[in-house]
């Protein structure tokens, strides 16, 4: 396993979850041929890689039953640390031998797992606890129900990291931490997104940045639903937005390699914990974070943080309401900061925005930066 | 002493400094005639009243030598609580008797002080530690040097509260706390000002409000320099601003009865502690907070908070840089959130603004809300 110098307390950055950044990268063993191979789904490959990089610290592998059960039960690991979602590897049956090879969909070996435990799990219960629904129309539930019936648990050692979709945006937690430390940042706010950033989210990220040292725009580029805007288009949107409207020395744009789970409230906590590992002291939670369809209430992903003790998470959450341009204020605002009626607010539904863009028309500049809209128009062409 | 129900932990509001809100109001004793009377300066009357209301909790009276010395030395009271500025009562010589009457400038008796201690103090040292200068041109130093040579220390009981300058804005800490609790606010940000609020400070206060539950606009209406905008004019400015641009259910405007000390960095800490007593969990510190002339560096009043342990103060500070309208952003911004050059920024010097207003002209709407500017034009007429 390579040794990574992890800027942490010494630099004034927030500590990783559990106190130390996990590094589960290592050498490729010589005996791979003799081991059974498990083929991982894209979501499992993404989890594996995030374990390797320490993005899921303190996890060193796929979860044992004790951790899994307690996470579902009360959102803590067996050791008492807060944790919100299962990170598990599904198998048909217990593998032979005490080590197995983990390979991606093209059968390329990525890692070895030391088998500690194989256990049955209750899909309905996991669905109910993780997703608050057992409706198979929910994309997370659908994926869960399609899984093999057992979980195999154990520490992993990753010798081949999957090729990142956007190499120029690929930064492991140790790398973002080093970057933050080099810039002298102590308080860094992380922003999760899987959409292009329009003025509403620009407003939230800048408002958050005003009271910390730096901003990590951390778009999820792992597996998403097919109707989300493709990652390549989004990445281009982030680039033109940041180039034109953010000070370069206050912002880092990097890709968050997780797959979407669409678990709403629990995924918001999980996203916050991951960003703590990347060195963020603060994390933005907006409306319907990580939601899908109508499964979660608008502010459920904010309210769930009250179920943890204050400061238990070790990362400060910043909750925001729906933002809009208000003509009477002459500024962006939310219902918290604007007293005027909806007549003064520039509001466009997602459908309306898509219609405009597909027709090659720019939405109002109060809604979307023209540079961003141009990228989207180009993509819809 | 009257009993005050203090919403605190039970309501989720921040605790008062030291854990309990002091109440040093009480009955007028029968033996006033037999006691020596000390006439207080306006600053001392203001301090006395803030001790009475609990705004200076945990102080129960004017400071003893031990507290005074340690505050100057390392910004803590004798009991270890952070504290930044002396709150002392200067006398010519030790009074006779163990109780004295404290009266205002018109000889009206306000309180009784139980004399615990009379001690000499070193004006130069106090100036150097409190104001970082011994220059008599500094208004705080000038006032200090004009004081009597001894301090008298002891617990006070206030039986007559001075008439507030703005009765409709007068709220004691117990009252702001009750108001916050009634509204269900837990996280409240306090904003100190002794100037009319233009768009720059509107931007800071609204940015802060976005991530808490409520905003306390808490203008200082106690004694200020003669060239500051008069309190009555400012109060009218706050009224029209809040009526037109803030949601009524998210903002409380109330008067902060302190006298300005112009102690810059130390006064910023002192202001934060007072606001904690009023129930604020967060406090805005902008550029040159409580500064005067060129005595303090632009960000000294932010940097000084690093001299305390994190969380020692028990109120979260929110530091802001200089805000301006940026034409390229099409929004308010600061150097932290705007990448464009000064050519794009709407900037007006204080002198320029005053010239416009005196000529009866509105500054650009990007600089000042017209409703606020109208009030100032009227006042300059």
XYZ file of C-alpha atoms in Angstrom:
762
model
C 0.000 0.000 0.000
C 1.437 3.374 -0.963
C 1.944 6.000 1.656
C 0.083 9.209 1.201
C 0.835 12.364 3.122
C -2.541 13.577 4.168
C -2.885 17.221 5.051
C -5.294 17.341 7.951
C -5.154 18.862 11.374
C -1.690 20.195 10.736
C -3.020 22.345 7.923
C -6.186 23.351 9.741
C -8.366 21.361 7.340
C -11.213 19.254 8.687
C -10.211 15.711 9.701
C -11.271 12.772 7.539
C -14.285 10.810 8.840
C -12.976 8.624 11.624
C -9.754 10.623 11.896
C -7.549 9.124 9.159
C -7.763 8.922 5.406
C -7.953 5.304 4.273
C -5.688 4.204 1.425
C -6.645 0.796 0.010
C -4.508 0.950 -3.088
C -1.745 -1.633 -3.319
C 0.323 -4.063 -5.363
C -1.178 -6.560 -7.811
C -0.675 -9.995 -6.263
C 0.985 -12.811 -8.255
C -1.681 -15.423 -7.615
C -4.656 -13.776 -9.333
C -5.030 -16.700 -11.757
C -5.753 -19.078 -8.914
C -8.559 -16.955 -7.439
C -12.253 -16.828 -8.188
C -13.345 -13.615 -9.915
C -16.434 -11.572 -9.122
C -17.768 -9.207 -11.783
C -18.898 -5.931 -10.291
C -21.706 -3.654 -11.451
C -20.785 -0.074 -12.343
C -22.115 1.070 -8.945
C -19.956 -1.495 -7.162
C -16.887 -0.492 -9.186
C -17.510 3.106 -8.211
C -17.812 2.149 -4.523
C -14.649 0.035 -4.774
C -12.673 2.912 -6.198
C -13.940 5.303 -3.559
C -12.881 2.870 -0.845
C -9.426 2.721 -2.465
C -9.015 6.502 -2.512
C -10.298 7.080 1.003
C -13.414 8.888 -0.210
C -15.390 6.454 1.940
C -13.086 6.584 4.971
C -13.209 4.882 7.429
C -14.437 1.982 5.235
C -11.617 -0.327 4.173
C -13.813 -2.694 2.241
C -17.396 -3.783 1.628
C -19.503 -3.763 4.769
C -19.827 -6.564 7.263
C -23.232 -7.529 8.559
C -22.809 -5.662 11.845
C -22.076 -2.370 10.097
C -24.742 -2.985 7.482
C -27.428 -3.737 10.072
C -26.629 -0.757 12.250
C -26.438 1.622 9.287
C -29.917 0.566 8.231
C -31.157 0.659 11.809
C -29.847 3.981 13.103
C -27.362 5.447 10.615
C -24.178 4.490 12.432
C -21.373 2.050 11.787
C -20.628 -0.640 14.329
C -17.907 1.603 15.788
C -20.410 4.381 16.431
C -19.464 6.721 13.598
C -22.379 8.205 11.647
C -22.954 6.549 8.271
C -26.041 6.662 6.117
C -26.017 4.112 3.283
C -24.924 0.508 2.755
C -21.724 0.019 0.777
C -22.078 -3.647 -0.063
C -21.069 -6.169 -2.697
C -23.805 -8.544 -3.841
C -22.992 -12.134 -4.829
C -24.977 -15.161 -5.879
C -23.361 -17.419 -3.314
C -20.352 -17.561 -1.020
C -17.156 -17.617 -3.093
C -14.628 -20.389 -2.643
C -11.387 -19.475 -0.950
C -10.654 -16.651 1.443
C -9.654 -14.170 -1.280
C -11.449 -13.227 -4.483
C -10.619 -11.023 -7.434
C -12.936 -8.092 -8.146
C -13.237 -7.224 -11.820
C -15.156 -4.642 -13.813
C -17.808 -5.373 -16.456
C -15.161 -6.071 -19.072
C -13.595 -8.689 -16.786
C -10.572 -6.532 -16.031
C -9.217 -7.372 -12.549
C -9.184 -4.333 -10.259
C -8.760 -5.590 -6.732
C -8.555 -8.441 -4.296
C -11.072 -8.818 -1.499
C -10.250 -10.733 1.689
C -13.491 -12.579 2.370
C -14.523 -12.018 5.982
C -18.175 -12.792 5.842
C -21.010 -13.696 3.478
C -24.536 -12.945 4.602
C -28.089 -12.875 3.367
C -29.902 -9.583 3.398
C -33.491 -8.427 3.293
C -34.036 -6.355 0.153
C -37.366 -4.968 1.277
C -35.960 -3.839 4.571
C -32.938 -2.260 2.906
C -35.237 -0.509 0.428
C -37.511 0.748 3.157
C -34.643 2.013 5.335
C -32.396 3.401 2.592
C -34.950 4.703 0.137
C -38.052 5.146 2.331
C -39.977 3.179 -0.269
C -40.277 -0.320 -1.669
C -41.689 0.948 -4.951
C -39.834 -0.759 -7.793
C -40.348 2.308 -9.963
C -37.729 4.015 -7.758
C -34.401 3.623 -9.613
C -32.474 2.777 -6.441
C -35.026 0.219 -5.356
C -35.107 -1.281 -8.860
C -31.341 -1.727 -8.781
C -31.430 -3.209 -5.305
C -34.151 -5.686 -6.231
C -32.166 -6.788 -9.286
C -29.126 -7.628 -7.120
C -27.788 -11.065 -6.156
C -29.158 -12.322 -2.821
C -26.027 -12.290 -0.606
C -23.458 -9.739 0.450
C -19.778 -10.575 0.641
C -17.821 -8.474 3.097
C -14.128 -7.789 3.496
C -11.184 -5.497 3.104
C -10.114 -4.678 -0.433
C -6.780 -3.897 -2.005
C -7.140 -2.103 -5.323
C -4.296 -2.514 -7.810
C -6.002 -1.087 -10.900
C -7.967 2.107 -10.583
C -10.735 2.454 -13.166
C -10.009 5.019 -15.869
C -11.717 8.241 -14.744
C -14.322 9.580 -17.164
C -12.745 13.050 -16.890
C -9.052 12.609 -16.108
C -8.493 16.371 -15.866
C -11.116 16.511 -13.106
C -10.038 13.385 -11.232
C -8.735 14.264 -7.770
C -8.583 11.835 -4.872
C -9.275 13.083 -1.345
C -5.547 13.276 -0.606
C -5.158 15.450 -3.696
C -8.002 17.860 -2.963
C -6.665 18.167 0.581
C -3.200 18.945 -0.699
C -4.644 21.530 -3.087
C -6.693 23.187 -0.347
C -3.680 23.254 1.964
C -1.453 24.758 -0.740
C -3.957 27.543 -1.186
C -4.073 28.138 2.549
C -7.759 27.243 2.762
C -9.077 25.968 6.085
C -12.810 26.201 5.613
C -13.969 24.754 2.309
C -17.568 24.302 1.223
C -18.463 21.361 -1.001
C -21.233 21.527 -3.578
C -22.752 18.337 -4.950
C -24.558 18.530 -8.252
C -25.695 16.297 -11.073
C -27.147 19.130 -13.127
C -25.843 22.122 -15.034
C -25.452 25.095 -12.685
C -27.875 27.909 -13.415
C -28.041 31.172 -11.514
C -29.968 29.656 -8.629
C -27.145 27.296 -7.719
C -24.502 29.848 -8.574
C -26.175 32.027 -5.947
C -26.053 29.270 -3.318
C -22.431 28.363 -3.976
C -21.296 31.982 -3.944
C -23.310 32.755 -0.846
C -21.626 29.837 0.887
C -18.202 30.833 -0.424
C -18.590 34.295 1.081
C -18.205 32.891 4.565
C -15.528 30.242 4.008
C -12.139 30.203 2.270
C -12.836 28.144 -0.820
C -15.440 26.278 -2.843
C -15.242 22.725 -4.169
C -17.673 22.283 -7.051
C -17.905 18.527 -6.987
C -20.274 17.248 -9.656
C -21.231 13.631 -9.583
C -19.994 12.052 -12.796
C -20.591 8.414 -11.879
C -23.592 6.456 -13.055
C -26.856 8.464 -13.194
C -30.320 8.004 -14.662
C -30.395 8.134 -18.439
C -32.544 11.281 -18.450
C -30.081 13.356 -16.413
C -27.965 15.740 -18.525
C -24.922 13.755 -19.739
C -21.793 14.273 -17.675
C -19.685 15.525 -20.605
C -22.166 18.315 -21.292
C -22.349 19.214 -17.634
C -18.583 19.294 -17.290
C -18.396 21.769 -20.169
C -21.104 23.859 -18.481
C -19.105 23.937 -15.226
C -15.993 24.970 -17.128
C -17.551 27.952 -18.903
C -19.413 29.016 -15.791
C -16.359 28.970 -13.546
C -14.123 30.548 -16.198
C -16.493 33.472 -16.583
C -18.078 33.996 -13.185
C -15.897 32.644 -10.365
C -12.472 33.793 -9.159
C -10.034 31.052 -10.162
C -8.188 31.196 -6.853
C -11.283 30.497 -4.776
C -12.767 27.519 -6.608
C -11.765 23.949 -7.415
C -13.865 21.964 -9.876
C -13.374 18.247 -9.558
C -15.396 15.150 -10.342
C -17.098 13.176 -7.587
C -16.810 9.575 -8.775
C -19.838 8.194 -6.931
C -22.816 6.552 -8.599
C -26.186 8.150 -7.827
C -28.280 6.108 -5.454
C -31.304 8.466 -5.458
C -31.714 7.823 -1.747
C -32.589 11.467 -1.038
C -32.172 12.259 2.683
C -29.770 9.423 3.509
C -27.720 10.137 0.414
C -27.407 13.774 1.525
C -25.701 12.603 4.729
C -23.574 10.149 2.781
C -22.569 12.879 0.325
C -21.623 15.147 3.221
C -19.430 12.462 4.819
C -17.654 11.807 1.523
C -16.955 15.530 1.085
C -15.522 15.675 4.603
C -13.011 13.092 3.414
C -12.187 15.331 0.459
C -11.357 18.095 2.975
C -14.598 20.082 3.068
C -15.589 21.679 6.363
C -18.978 22.734 5.002
C -21.503 21.099 2.681
C -24.428 22.624 0.834
C -27.769 20.850 1.019
C -30.446 22.391 -1.145
C -33.981 21.317 -1.907
C -34.677 17.681 -2.690
C -31.005 16.705 -2.501
C -30.366 13.396 -4.304
C -34.084 13.000 -4.772
C -35.991 11.424 -7.607
C -39.673 11.681 -8.557
C -41.918 12.496 -5.618
C -40.417 10.053 -3.151
C -39.051 12.675 -0.758
C -40.411 15.904 0.695
C -38.691 19.048 -0.511
C -36.752 19.550 2.721
C -36.464 15.936 3.923
C -32.786 15.885 2.986
C -32.222 18.844 5.326
C -34.427 17.629 8.177
C -32.689 14.245 8.394
C -29.541 15.918 9.743
C -31.498 16.625 12.941
C -31.490 12.871 13.593
C -27.766 13.076 14.312
C -26.273 14.842 17.321
C -25.081 18.386 16.610
C -21.475 18.298 15.365
C -21.535 14.474 15.322
C -20.929 14.504 11.586
C -17.917 16.798 11.793
C -18.951 18.731 8.707
C -21.150 21.801 8.853
C -24.236 21.682 6.659
C -25.557 24.776 4.919
C -29.223 24.491 4.057
C -30.677 26.556 1.261
C -34.149 27.193 -0.065
C -35.239 27.641 -3.657
C -33.443 30.619 -5.242
C -34.727 32.917 -7.975
C -34.112 36.304 -9.519
C -36.422 38.916 -8.007
C -37.091 41.958 -10.187
C -38.127 44.066 -7.185
C -34.968 43.168 -5.236
C -32.857 43.442 -8.383
C -30.982 40.398 -7.185
C -31.056 36.689 -6.606
C -32.904 35.747 -3.443
C -34.871 33.025 -1.706
C -38.141 33.166 0.240
C -35.952 33.801 3.285
C -34.459 37.001 1.914
C -37.106 38.396 -0.450
C -40.456 39.836 0.685
C -41.948 40.232 -2.792
C -44.583 38.141 -4.515
C -44.096 35.486 -7.140
C -45.062 38.020 -9.832
C -41.679 39.652 -9.312
C -39.769 36.377 -9.527
C -38.214 34.958 -12.676
C -39.304 31.342 -12.613
C -38.934 28.748 -15.368
C -39.923 25.116 -15.005
C -37.413 22.476 -16.023
C -39.674 21.601 -18.937
C -39.801 25.227 -20.103
C -35.999 25.561 -19.932
C -35.566 22.394 -21.955
C -38.058 23.638 -24.564
C -36.169 26.904 -24.938
C -32.815 25.194 -25.209
C -34.071 22.614 -27.699
C -35.452 25.469 -29.788
C -32.001 27.062 -29.659
C -33.219 29.976 -27.545
C -31.429 31.439 -24.548
C -33.385 31.442 -21.292
C -33.439 34.871 -19.568
C -30.011 35.946 -18.282
C -31.583 36.119 -14.818
C -32.147 32.380 -15.007
C -29.105 31.047 -16.816
C -25.730 32.449 -17.776
C -25.692 32.720 -21.606
C -22.354 30.864 -21.758
C -23.916 27.892 -19.970
C -27.090 28.008 -22.037
C -25.016 27.990 -25.250
C -23.336 24.755 -24.187
C -26.708 23.176 -23.517
C -28.201 24.413 -26.789
C -25.225 22.898 -28.592
C -25.733 19.604 -26.758
C -29.441 19.447 -27.540
C -28.782 20.101 -31.234
C -34.635 41.491 41.494
C -37.344 40.509 39.041
C -37.395 37.026 37.658
C -37.059 36.672 33.938
C -37.810 33.515 32.053
C -34.906 33.138 29.710
C -35.380 31.011 26.626
C -32.099 29.243 26.152
C -31.127 25.635 25.710
C -34.719 24.567 26.031
C -35.614 26.525 22.919
C -32.492 25.557 21.006
C -31.139 29.101 21.149
C -27.498 29.709 21.962
C -26.733 29.999 25.681
C -25.891 33.370 27.193
C -22.177 34.009 27.787
C -21.284 32.098 30.934
C -24.475 30.032 30.779
C -27.066 32.302 32.418
C -28.535 35.672 31.596
C -27.739 38.185 34.350
C -30.562 40.362 35.658
C -29.343 43.256 37.787
C -32.596 45.177 37.894
C -34.179 45.556 41.323
C -36.038 47.656 43.852
C -35.108 51.219 44.713
C -33.729 51.150 48.273
C -35.114 53.468 50.957
C -31.777 54.821 52.131
C -30.618 56.574 48.950
C -30.483 59.956 50.676
C -27.815 58.734 53.074
C -25.475 57.474 50.323
C -22.814 59.229 48.334
C -23.741 59.745 44.654
C -21.453 59.208 41.668
C -22.351 60.953 38.413
C -21.751 58.669 35.427
C -20.682 59.626 31.928
C -23.022 58.654 29.064
C -20.725 55.692 28.291
C -20.865 54.523 31.910
C -24.668 54.892 31.985
C -24.843 52.775 28.845
C -22.597 50.101 30.395
C -24.652 50.183 33.600
C -27.870 49.619 31.717
C -26.365 46.767 29.711
C -25.212 45.108 32.932
C -28.774 45.473 34.269
C -30.356 43.826 31.213
C -27.876 40.979 30.953
C -26.430 42.271 27.683
C -23.019 42.060 29.367
C -23.577 38.666 31.042
C -21.816 37.306 33.029
C -20.861 40.753 34.412
C -22.945 41.712 37.425
C -21.258 45.034 37.976
C -18.240 47.128 37.111
C -15.057 45.100 36.866
C -12.753 44.200 39.699
C -9.017 44.565 39.269
C -8.480 40.864 38.657
C -10.930 40.770 35.755
C -9.716 44.110 34.417
C -6.069 43.032 34.447
C -6.686 39.700 32.778
C -8.962 41.205 30.125
C -6.221 43.649 29.170
C -3.578 40.927 29.371
C -5.156 38.054 27.432
C -8.806 38.804 26.742
C -10.317 36.632 29.468
C -12.148 37.292 32.711
C -10.720 35.966 35.962
C -13.046 32.951 35.641
C -11.572 32.048 32.247
C -14.400 33.247 30.014
C -13.351 35.222 26.941
C -13.899 38.964 27.296
C -12.359 41.748 25.279
C -12.853 45.213 26.788
C -12.841 46.795 30.249
C -16.251 47.689 31.668
C -15.173 50.005 34.449
C -16.405 52.960 36.417
C -13.900 55.767 36.930
C -13.882 57.805 40.147
C -11.747 60.584 41.559
C -11.204 58.810 44.862
C -12.584 55.941 46.917
C -16.166 56.732 47.966
C -17.172 56.672 51.595
C -19.383 53.827 52.700
C -19.800 50.413 51.159
C -22.654 51.432 48.875
C -22.942 54.348 46.477
C -25.691 55.711 44.284
C -25.013 55.846 40.547
C -26.728 58.745 38.796
C -26.882 60.002 35.222
C -25.656 63.390 34.010
C -28.841 65.077 35.207
C -28.259 63.707 38.699
C -31.118 61.228 38.430
C -30.359 58.159 40.597
C -30.316 54.959 38.551
C -28.650 52.302 40.650
C -26.785 51.307 43.755
C -23.282 49.864 43.596
C -21.905 47.654 46.355
C -18.316 48.851 46.606
C -16.001 45.872 46.500
C -12.770 47.439 45.461
C -11.223 50.734 44.374
C -8.029 50.569 42.365
C -5.666 52.722 40.365
C -5.192 51.904 36.723
C -2.640 52.684 34.054
C -4.304 54.687 31.286
C -1.465 54.221 28.833
C -1.480 50.504 29.281
C -5.253 50.309 28.945
C -5.069 52.444 25.782
C -2.309 50.312 24.316
C -4.100 47.024 25.054
C -7.669 48.096 24.267
C -7.095 50.481 21.384
C -3.661 49.398 20.116
C -2.607 53.041 20.307
C -1.870 55.767 22.823
C -2.614 58.504 20.307
C -4.897 61.047 21.950
C -6.469 61.811 18.576
C -8.185 58.410 18.851
C -11.662 59.095 20.286
C -11.529 56.113 22.625
C -8.090 57.050 23.904
C -9.152 60.669 24.339
C -12.106 59.589 26.448
C -9.963 57.250 28.492
C -7.323 59.921 29.154
C -10.020 62.342 30.295
C -11.284 59.879 32.915
C -10.859 60.023 36.692
C -7.782 58.146 37.946
C -9.364 55.235 39.882
C -11.844 52.487 39.126
C -14.530 51.494 41.586
C -15.708 47.917 41.269
C -18.789 46.132 42.493
C -22.156 44.613 41.803
C -24.916 46.974 40.751
C -28.664 46.949 41.241
C -30.466 49.169 38.772
C -33.833 50.556 39.841
C -34.286 53.155 37.100
C -33.524 52.219 33.538
C -32.541 55.158 31.344
C -35.211 56.180 28.849
C -34.311 54.436 25.583
C -33.688 56.775 22.667
C -35.982 54.638 20.492
C -38.557 52.984 22.759
C -40.094 51.046 19.861
C -36.692 49.460 19.174
C -35.716 48.793 22.780
C -35.493 45.059 23.461
C -33.516 43.536 26.307
C -31.713 40.215 25.758
C -34.539 38.331 27.482
C -36.979 39.959 25.068
C -35.052 39.257 21.865
C -34.625 35.679 23.077
C -38.349 35.362 23.698
C -39.075 36.798 20.257
C -36.648 34.416 18.544
C -38.104 31.453 20.432
C -41.669 32.449 19.523
C -40.689 32.479 15.875
C -39.071 29.079 16.192
C -35.638 30.427 15.317
C -32.620 28.530 16.584
C -29.816 30.013 14.548
C -29.893 33.793 14.469
C -27.266 36.048 12.943
C -26.611 39.449 14.502
C -25.548 42.455 12.475
C -23.904 45.417 14.184
C -23.979 48.726 12.397
C -23.616 52.414 13.100
C -24.280 53.485 9.517
C -27.201 53.480 7.118
C -27.395 50.118 5.318
C -26.619 50.357 1.631
C -26.654 47.434 -0.799
C -23.247 46.206 0.308
C -24.414 45.508 3.840
C -27.819 44.352 2.664
C -25.909 41.739 0.665
C -23.919 40.582 3.697
C -26.927 40.383 5.975
C -29.024 38.505 3.428
C -26.167 36.167 2.573
C -25.833 35.350 6.259
C -29.583 34.989 6.675
C -29.685 32.403 3.891
C -27.956 29.873 6.106
C -29.590 30.592 9.468
C -33.176 31.031 10.645
C -33.347 34.721 11.346
C -31.529 38.044 11.261
C -31.164 40.575 14.071
C -30.328 43.994 12.650
C -28.900 45.542 15.767
C -27.764 49.105 15.131
C -25.774 50.823 17.789
C -27.770 53.824 18.947
C -25.672 54.717 22.011
C -23.113 57.477 22.004
C -21.121 57.809 18.737
C -18.781 60.345 17.179
C -20.500 63.568 16.150
C -19.759 62.965 12.458
C -21.519 59.585 12.301
C -25.016 59.759 10.756
C -27.460 60.648 13.568
C -29.264 57.670 15.073
C -32.762 58.982 14.271
C -31.916 59.226 10.585
C -30.360 55.788 10.593
C -33.350 54.258 12.344
C -35.619 55.659 9.641
C -33.266 54.208 7.002
C -33.452 50.760 8.615
C -37.231 50.988 8.717
C -37.722 51.778 5.029
C -35.082 49.256 4.012
C -36.576 46.385 5.990
C -40.152 47.306 5.048
C -39.292 47.188 1.362
C -36.584 44.566 0.990
C -36.655 42.018 3.832
C -39.304 39.435 4.723
C -40.907 40.646 7.965
C -40.978 37.164 9.472
C -37.218 36.670 9.120
C -35.878 39.928 10.546
C -35.932 41.757 13.858
C -34.679 45.345 14.002
C -33.758 46.431 17.488
C -31.442 49.012 19.018
C -28.126 48.002 20.575
C -27.765 50.398 23.498
C -23.966 50.335 23.740
C -21.734 53.365 23.349
C -19.108 53.116 20.630
C -15.608 52.584 21.962
C -13.877 52.578 18.541
C -11.630 49.800 19.774
C -11.751 47.981 16.433
C -10.629 44.341 16.844
C -11.337 44.026 20.573
C -14.680 45.739 20.166
C -15.610 43.204 17.468
C -15.174 40.404 20.016
C -17.027 42.411 22.635
C -19.871 43.080 20.198
C -20.058 39.362 19.379
C -20.272 38.405 23.066
C -23.057 40.941 23.657
C -25.020 39.553 20.687
C -24.644 36.040 22.071
C -26.440 37.331 25.147
C -29.207 38.681 22.919
C -29.622 35.137 21.525
C -27.529 35.267 18.363
C -25.693 32.097 17.317
C -23.848 33.915 14.521
C -22.303 37.345 14.209
C -21.220 39.242 11.104
C -17.793 40.856 11.123
C -17.058 42.932 8.057
C -14.139 45.134 7.174
C -12.755 47.526 9.783
C -15.413 46.597 12.341
C -15.716 49.285 15.041
C -12.708 51.010 13.567
C -11.921 54.693 13.333
C -9.407 56.560 11.182
C -6.432 54.431 10.175
C -5.774 52.844 13.542
C -6.634 49.275 12.491
C -5.885 47.162 9.441
C -8.878 46.349 7.262
C -9.161 42.762 8.503
C -7.677 43.117 12.014
C -11.157 42.783 13.528
C -11.486 39.387 11.810
C -7.971 38.151 12.520
C -8.228 38.795 16.265
C -10.754 35.960 16.601
C -7.878 33.548 15.853
C -6.389 34.515 19.215
C -9.220 32.630 20.928
C -9.651 28.873 20.811
C -12.120 27.659 18.165
C -15.640 27.617 19.624
C -14.374 29.254 22.847
C -16.589 32.247 22.217
C -19.738 30.181 21.693
C -20.899 32.376 18.829
C -19.997 31.684 15.224
C -18.407 34.580 13.379
C -19.114 35.225 9.715
C -16.374 37.223 8.056
C -17.120 39.238 4.971
C -15.054 41.210 2.525
C -15.949 44.442 0.777
C -19.124 44.008 -1.313
C -20.051 45.816 -4.515
C -22.340 45.558 -7.492
C -20.553 43.931 -10.441
C -21.977 44.767 -13.858
C -20.413 41.666 -15.429
C -21.847 39.361 -12.753
C -25.136 41.249 -12.754
C -25.172 40.885 -9.006
C -23.659 41.935 -5.720
C -20.367 40.200 -5.030
C -17.078 40.462 -3.185
C -13.516 39.794 -4.356
C -14.126 36.227 -3.155
C -17.010 35.613 -5.540
C -16.348 37.907 -8.502
C -13.508 37.424 -10.998
C -14.005 40.710 -12.866
C -11.948 43.865 -12.691
C -12.718 47.055 -10.832
C -13.962 48.616 -14.090
C -17.035 46.414 -13.792
C -17.688 47.348 -10.177
C -19.968 50.121 -9.004
C -17.894 51.898 -6.392
C -18.647 55.197 -4.674
C -16.512 56.689 -1.926
C -18.216 57.861 1.239
C -17.386 61.415 0.243
C -18.992 60.951 -3.179
C -22.153 59.478 -1.676
C -22.433 62.362 0.747
C -21.968 64.868 -2.091
C -24.752 63.260 -4.099
C -27.117 63.129 -1.155
C -26.387 66.712 -0.125
C -27.134 67.783 -3.684
C -30.434 65.921 -3.432
C -29.369 63.286 -5.984
C -29.942 59.553 -5.693
C -26.825 57.373 -5.833
C -27.063 54.519 -8.363
C -29.659 51.898 -7.394
C -26.813 49.372 -7.457
C -25.249 51.238 -4.567
C -28.176 52.377 -2.452
C -31.867 51.559 -2.318
C -33.752 54.695 -3.429
C -35.995 54.535 -0.349
C -32.925 54.704 1.902
C -31.290 57.436 -0.156
C -34.469 59.541 0.050
C -34.342 59.432 3.833
C -30.727 60.563 3.799
C -31.412 63.343 1.268
C -34.210 64.569 3.511
C -31.888 64.503 6.517
C -29.118 66.431 4.764
C -31.580 69.108 3.628
